[in-house]
CSV table of C-alpha atoms (C1' of nucleotides) in Angstrom, one decimal:
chain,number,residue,atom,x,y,z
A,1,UNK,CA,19.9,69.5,69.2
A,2,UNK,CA,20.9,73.0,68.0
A,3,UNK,CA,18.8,76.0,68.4
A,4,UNK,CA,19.0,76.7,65.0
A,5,UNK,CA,17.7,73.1,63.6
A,6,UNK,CA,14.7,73.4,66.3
A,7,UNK,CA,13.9,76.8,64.5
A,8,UNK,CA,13.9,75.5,61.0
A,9,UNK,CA,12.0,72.1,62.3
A,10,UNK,CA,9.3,74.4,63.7
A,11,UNK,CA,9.6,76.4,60.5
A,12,UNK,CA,8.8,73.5,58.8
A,13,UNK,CA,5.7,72.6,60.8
A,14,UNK,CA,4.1,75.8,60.4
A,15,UNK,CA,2.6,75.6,57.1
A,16,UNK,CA,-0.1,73.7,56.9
A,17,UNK,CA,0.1,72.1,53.5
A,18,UNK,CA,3.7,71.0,55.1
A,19,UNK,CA,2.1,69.8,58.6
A,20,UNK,CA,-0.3,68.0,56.7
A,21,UNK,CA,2.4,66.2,55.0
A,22,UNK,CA,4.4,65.5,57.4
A,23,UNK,CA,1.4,63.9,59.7
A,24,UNK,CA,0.5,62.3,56.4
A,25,UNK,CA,4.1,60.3,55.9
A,26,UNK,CA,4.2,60.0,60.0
A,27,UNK,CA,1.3,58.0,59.5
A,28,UNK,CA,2.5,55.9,56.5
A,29,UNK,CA,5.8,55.5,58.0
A,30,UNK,CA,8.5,53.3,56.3
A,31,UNK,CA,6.4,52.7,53.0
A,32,UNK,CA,6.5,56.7,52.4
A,33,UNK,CA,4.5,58.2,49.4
A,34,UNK,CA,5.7,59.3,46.2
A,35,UNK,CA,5.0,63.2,45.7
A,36,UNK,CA,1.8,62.4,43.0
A,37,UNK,CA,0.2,60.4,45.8
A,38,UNK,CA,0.8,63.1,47.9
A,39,UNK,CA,-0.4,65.5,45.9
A,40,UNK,CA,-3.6,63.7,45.3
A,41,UNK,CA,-4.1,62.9,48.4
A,42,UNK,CA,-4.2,66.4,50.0
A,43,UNK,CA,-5.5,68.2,47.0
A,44,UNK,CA,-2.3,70.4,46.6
A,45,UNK,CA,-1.1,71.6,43.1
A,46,UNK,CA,1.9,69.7,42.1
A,47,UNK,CA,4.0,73.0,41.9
A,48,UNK,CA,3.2,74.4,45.4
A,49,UNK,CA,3.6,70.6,46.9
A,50,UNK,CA,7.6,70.8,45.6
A,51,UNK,CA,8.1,73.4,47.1
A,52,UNK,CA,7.1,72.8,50.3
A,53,UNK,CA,8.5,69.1,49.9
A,54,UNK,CA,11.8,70.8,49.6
A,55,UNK,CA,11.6,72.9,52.7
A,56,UNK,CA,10.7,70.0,54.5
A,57,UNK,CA,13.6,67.6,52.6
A,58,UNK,CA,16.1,70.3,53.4
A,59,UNK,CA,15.4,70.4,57.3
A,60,UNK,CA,15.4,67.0,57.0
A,61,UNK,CA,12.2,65.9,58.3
A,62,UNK,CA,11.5,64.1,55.1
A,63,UNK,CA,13.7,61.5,53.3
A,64,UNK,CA,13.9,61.2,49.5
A,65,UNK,CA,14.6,58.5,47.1
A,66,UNK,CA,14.2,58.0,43.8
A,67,UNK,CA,12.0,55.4,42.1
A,68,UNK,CA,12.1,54.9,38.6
A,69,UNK,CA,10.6,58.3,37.9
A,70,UNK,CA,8.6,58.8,41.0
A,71,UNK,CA,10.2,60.5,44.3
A,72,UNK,CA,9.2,58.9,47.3
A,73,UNK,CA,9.1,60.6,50.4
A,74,UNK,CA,9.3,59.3,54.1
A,75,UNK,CA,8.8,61.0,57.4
A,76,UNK,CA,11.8,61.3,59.5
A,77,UNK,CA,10.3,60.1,62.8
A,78,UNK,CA,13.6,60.3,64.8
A,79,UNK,CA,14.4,63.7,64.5
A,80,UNK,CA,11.1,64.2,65.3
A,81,UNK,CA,11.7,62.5,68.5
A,82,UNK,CA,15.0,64.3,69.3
A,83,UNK,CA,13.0,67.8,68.7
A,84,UNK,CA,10.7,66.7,71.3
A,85,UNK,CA,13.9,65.9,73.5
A,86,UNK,CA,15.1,69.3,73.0
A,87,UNK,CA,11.7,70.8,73.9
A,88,UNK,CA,11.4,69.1,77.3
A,89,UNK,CA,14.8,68.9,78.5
A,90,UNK,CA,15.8,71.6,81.1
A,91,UNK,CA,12.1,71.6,82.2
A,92,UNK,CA,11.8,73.5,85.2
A,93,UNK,CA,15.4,73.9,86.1
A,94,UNK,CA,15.8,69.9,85.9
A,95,UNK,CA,13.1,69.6,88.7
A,96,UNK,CA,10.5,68.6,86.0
A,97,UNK,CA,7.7,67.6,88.6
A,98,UNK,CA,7.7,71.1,89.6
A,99,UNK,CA,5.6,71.7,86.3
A,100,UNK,CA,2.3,72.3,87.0
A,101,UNK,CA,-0.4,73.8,84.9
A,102,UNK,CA,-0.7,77.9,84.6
A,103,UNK,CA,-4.6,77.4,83.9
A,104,UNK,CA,-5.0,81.4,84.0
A,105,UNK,CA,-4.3,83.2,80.9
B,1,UNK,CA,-5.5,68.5,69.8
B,2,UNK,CA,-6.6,70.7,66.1
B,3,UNK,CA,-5.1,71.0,63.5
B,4,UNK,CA,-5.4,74.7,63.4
B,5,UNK,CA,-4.3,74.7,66.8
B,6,UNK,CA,-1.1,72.6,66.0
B,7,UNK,CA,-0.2,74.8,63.2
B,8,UNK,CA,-0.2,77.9,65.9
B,9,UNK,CA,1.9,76.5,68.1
B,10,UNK,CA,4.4,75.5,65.3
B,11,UNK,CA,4.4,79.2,63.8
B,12,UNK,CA,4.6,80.5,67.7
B,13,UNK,CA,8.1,78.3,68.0
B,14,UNK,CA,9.4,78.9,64.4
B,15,UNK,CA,10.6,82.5,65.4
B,16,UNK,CA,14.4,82.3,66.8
B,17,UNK,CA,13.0,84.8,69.8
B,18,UNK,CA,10.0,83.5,70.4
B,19,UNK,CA,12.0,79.9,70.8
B,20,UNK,CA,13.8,81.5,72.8
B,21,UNK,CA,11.3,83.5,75.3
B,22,UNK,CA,9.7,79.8,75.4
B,23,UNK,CA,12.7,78.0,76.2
B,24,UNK,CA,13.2,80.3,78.9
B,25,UNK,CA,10.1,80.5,80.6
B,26,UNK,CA,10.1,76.3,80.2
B,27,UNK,CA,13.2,76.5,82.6
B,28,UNK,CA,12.2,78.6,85.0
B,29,UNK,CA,8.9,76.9,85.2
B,30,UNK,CA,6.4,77.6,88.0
B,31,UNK,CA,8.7,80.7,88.9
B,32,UNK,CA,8.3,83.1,85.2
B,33,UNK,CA,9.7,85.8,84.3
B,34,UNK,CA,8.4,89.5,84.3
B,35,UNK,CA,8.7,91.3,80.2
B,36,UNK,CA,11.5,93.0,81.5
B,37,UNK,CA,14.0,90.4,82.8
B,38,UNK,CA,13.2,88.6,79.8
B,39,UNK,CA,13.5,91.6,77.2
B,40,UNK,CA,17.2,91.8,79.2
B,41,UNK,CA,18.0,88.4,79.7
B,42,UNK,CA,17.2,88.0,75.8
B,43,UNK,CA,19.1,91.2,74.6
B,44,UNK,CA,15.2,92.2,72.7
B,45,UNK,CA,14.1,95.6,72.1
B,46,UNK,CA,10.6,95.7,74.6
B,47,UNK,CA,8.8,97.3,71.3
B,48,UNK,CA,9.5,94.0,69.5
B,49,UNK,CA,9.5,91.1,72.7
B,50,UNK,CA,6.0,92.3,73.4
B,51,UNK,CA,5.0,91.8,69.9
B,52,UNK,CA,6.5,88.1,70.4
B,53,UNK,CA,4.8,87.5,73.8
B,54,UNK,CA,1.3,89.0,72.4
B,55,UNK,CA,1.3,86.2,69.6
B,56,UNK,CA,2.7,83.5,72.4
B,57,UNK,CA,0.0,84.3,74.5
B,58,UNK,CA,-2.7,84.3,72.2
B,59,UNK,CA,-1.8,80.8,71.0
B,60,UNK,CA,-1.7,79.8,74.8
B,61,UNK,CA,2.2,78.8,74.7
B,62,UNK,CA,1.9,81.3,77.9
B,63,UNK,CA,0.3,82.6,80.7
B,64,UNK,CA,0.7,85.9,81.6
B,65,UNK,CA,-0.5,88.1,85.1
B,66,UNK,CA,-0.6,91.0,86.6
B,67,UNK,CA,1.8,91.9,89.1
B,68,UNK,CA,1.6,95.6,90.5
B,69,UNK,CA,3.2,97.2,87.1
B,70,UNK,CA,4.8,94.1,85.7
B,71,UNK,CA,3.6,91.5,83.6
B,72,UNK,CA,4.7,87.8,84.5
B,73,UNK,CA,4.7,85.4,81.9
B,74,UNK,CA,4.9,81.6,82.4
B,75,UNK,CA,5.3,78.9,79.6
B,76,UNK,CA,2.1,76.3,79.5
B,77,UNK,CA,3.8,73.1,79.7
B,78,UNK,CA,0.7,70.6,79.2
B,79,UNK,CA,0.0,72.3,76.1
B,80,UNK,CA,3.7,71.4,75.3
B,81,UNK,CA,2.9,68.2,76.2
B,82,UNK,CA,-0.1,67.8,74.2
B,83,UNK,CA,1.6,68.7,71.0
B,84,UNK,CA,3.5,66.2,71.3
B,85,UNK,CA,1.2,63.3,71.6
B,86,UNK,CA,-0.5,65.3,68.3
B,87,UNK,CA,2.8,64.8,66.6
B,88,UNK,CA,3.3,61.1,67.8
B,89,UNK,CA,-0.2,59.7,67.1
B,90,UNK,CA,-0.9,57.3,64.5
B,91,UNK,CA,2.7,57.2,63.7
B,92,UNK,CA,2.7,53.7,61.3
B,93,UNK,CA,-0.9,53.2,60.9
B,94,UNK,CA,-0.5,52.4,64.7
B,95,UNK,CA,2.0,50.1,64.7
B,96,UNK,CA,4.8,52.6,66.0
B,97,UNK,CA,7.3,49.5,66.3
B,98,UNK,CA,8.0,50.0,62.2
B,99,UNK,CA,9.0,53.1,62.6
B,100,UNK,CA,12.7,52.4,61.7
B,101,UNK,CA,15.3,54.9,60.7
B,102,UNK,CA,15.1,56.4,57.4
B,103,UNK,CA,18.4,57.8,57.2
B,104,UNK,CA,19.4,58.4,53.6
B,105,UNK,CA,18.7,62.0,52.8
C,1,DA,C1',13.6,59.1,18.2
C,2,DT,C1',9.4,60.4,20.1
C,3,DA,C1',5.7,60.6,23.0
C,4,DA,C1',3.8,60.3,27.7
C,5,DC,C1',4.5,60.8,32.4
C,6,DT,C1',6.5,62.6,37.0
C,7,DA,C1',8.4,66.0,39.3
C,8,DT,C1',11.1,70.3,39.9
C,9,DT,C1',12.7,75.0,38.8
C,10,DC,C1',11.9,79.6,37.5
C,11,DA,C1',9.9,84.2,37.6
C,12,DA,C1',6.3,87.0,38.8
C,13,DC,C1',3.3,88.3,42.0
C,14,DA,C1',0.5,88.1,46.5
C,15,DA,C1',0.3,87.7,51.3
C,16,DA,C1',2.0,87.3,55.8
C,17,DT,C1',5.5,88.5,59.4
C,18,DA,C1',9.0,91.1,61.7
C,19,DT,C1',11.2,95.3,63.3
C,20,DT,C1',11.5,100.0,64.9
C,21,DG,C1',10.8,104.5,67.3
C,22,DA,C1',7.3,107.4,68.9
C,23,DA,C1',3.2,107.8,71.5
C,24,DA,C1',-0.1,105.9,74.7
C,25,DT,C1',-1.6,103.3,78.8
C,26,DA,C1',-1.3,101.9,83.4
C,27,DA,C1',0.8,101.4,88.1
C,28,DT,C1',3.8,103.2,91.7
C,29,DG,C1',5.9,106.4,94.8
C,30,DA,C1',7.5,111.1,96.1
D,1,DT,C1',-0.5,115.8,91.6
D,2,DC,C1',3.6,114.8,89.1
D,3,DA,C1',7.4,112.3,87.8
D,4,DT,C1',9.0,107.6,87.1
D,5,DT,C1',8.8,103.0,85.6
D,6,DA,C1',6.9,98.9,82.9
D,7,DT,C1',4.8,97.5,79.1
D,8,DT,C1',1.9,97.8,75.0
D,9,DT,C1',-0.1,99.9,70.8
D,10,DC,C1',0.4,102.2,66.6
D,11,DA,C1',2.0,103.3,62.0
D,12,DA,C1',5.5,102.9,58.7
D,13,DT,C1',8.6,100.1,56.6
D,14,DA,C1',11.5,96.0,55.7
D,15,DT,C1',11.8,91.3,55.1
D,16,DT,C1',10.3,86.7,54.4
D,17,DT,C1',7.2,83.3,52.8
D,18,DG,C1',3.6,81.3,49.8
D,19,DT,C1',1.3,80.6,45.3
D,20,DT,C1',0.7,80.0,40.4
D,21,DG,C1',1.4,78.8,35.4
D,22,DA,C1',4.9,78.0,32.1
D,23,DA,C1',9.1,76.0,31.0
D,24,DT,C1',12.5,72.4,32.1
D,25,DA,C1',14.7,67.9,33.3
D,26,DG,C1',14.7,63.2,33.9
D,27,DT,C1',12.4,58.4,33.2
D,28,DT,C1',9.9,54.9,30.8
D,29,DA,C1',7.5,52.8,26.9
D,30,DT,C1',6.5,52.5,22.0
DNA sequence: ATAACTATTCAACAAATATTGAAATAATGA
DNA sequence: TCATTATTTCAATATTTGTTGAATAGTTAT
C-alpha cells in the first residue's frame, strides 16, 4: 500500500461520525445500508452524513451503488485488511518477535 | 478498546509526518530513536516534529524516556495491535466468512 | 405533469490543526 | 560558571476540516 492511501485511510477514520460509519457497515457487511438508514441510525443530519460518506467513498473504504432512489453503502473490508498489512509489515526490522511492550510512557 | 480512544489513534496516523515518525519507530522497534535522529532522518523542522511527537505520545502511539539530554521515543506496538482487533470485531454480525469483496466503487 | 421522497451540492460560517521562528528549559562538558 | 547541545513551549498565523440550512438533482408513484 502507498503512503499516501494509508494517510487518507487514517484520515478517514478520524472523524467520528465517519468511524462510526464505517464500524457500522463493517458490521453489516455485504447487505450495506442505504444513507437514510444510516442516518437514522446514528442520529446524523442528512447533509453532514453526505459529506462525510463522500470522504469515506472517495478513499474508498465504502462502496456505493444505486438502488432505485436510495444509495447503498458497503464497507470495504479488504482494504481495511491491506491497511493493517501496511501497518505491521517491517515490524521491528523484520525480526517481529523482537516487539515487546514499552509499558513506560 | 474505546471509541474515543480509536478515534485518537486514527487522527494521530492521519498526519503524513506523524505516519511517518510512527512507521519509523515500528521498524526500529525495541531500539527507538532520539527527537533528533528522527527530526534528521525525517527532514522536519524540531519546532514542528515535537509538536507531532507531543500529540503521539499523549495518545500513547509512543513511549518516550529520558536519556541524559535526549529524548528516546519508541512506537507502542500492542496498542497497534489492539486497534486492529477494534477494527476487525463484529465484522458481519460475526460471521466474518461473508465478508466478500465489494469491489465496484 | 406533479407531488413526494432520497440524497447530494453549495455557500457561509465555525472550529480544529499545522507550521514557524523566537524564547525558554534542561542536561552536559569545558 | 559559562558555553554548548537537545528539545520543548509559546504566540502568531496559515491552512484544513466540519457543520448547517437552503437549493438542487434524480427517482418513483399518482
Amino acid at each position: 500500500m502507498e503512503n499516501t492511501i494509508a494517510i487518507s485511510i487514517f484520515e478517514s477514520l478520524s472523524s467520528g461520525v465517519r468511524l462510526d460509519v464505517f464500524r457500522l457497515l463493517v458490521k453489516k457487511g455485504m447487505e450495506g445500508m442505504v444513507a437514510g438508514e444510516i442516518a437514522t441510525s446514528l442520529n446524523v443530519p442528512p447533509t453532514n452524513l453526505s459529506f462525510h460518506l463522500k470522504a469515506l467513498t472517495q478513499n474508498r473504504l465504502l462502496s456505493v451503488e444505486q438502488e432505485g432512489r436510495f444509495q447503498r453503502y458497503r464497507a470495504n473490508i479488504p482494504l481495511m485488511l491491506d491497511l493493517i498489512a501496511y501497518l505491521t509489515e517491517e515490524c521491528c526490522e523484520g525480526h517481529p518477535e523482537k516487539c515487546v511492550i514499552p509499558s513506560k510512557n
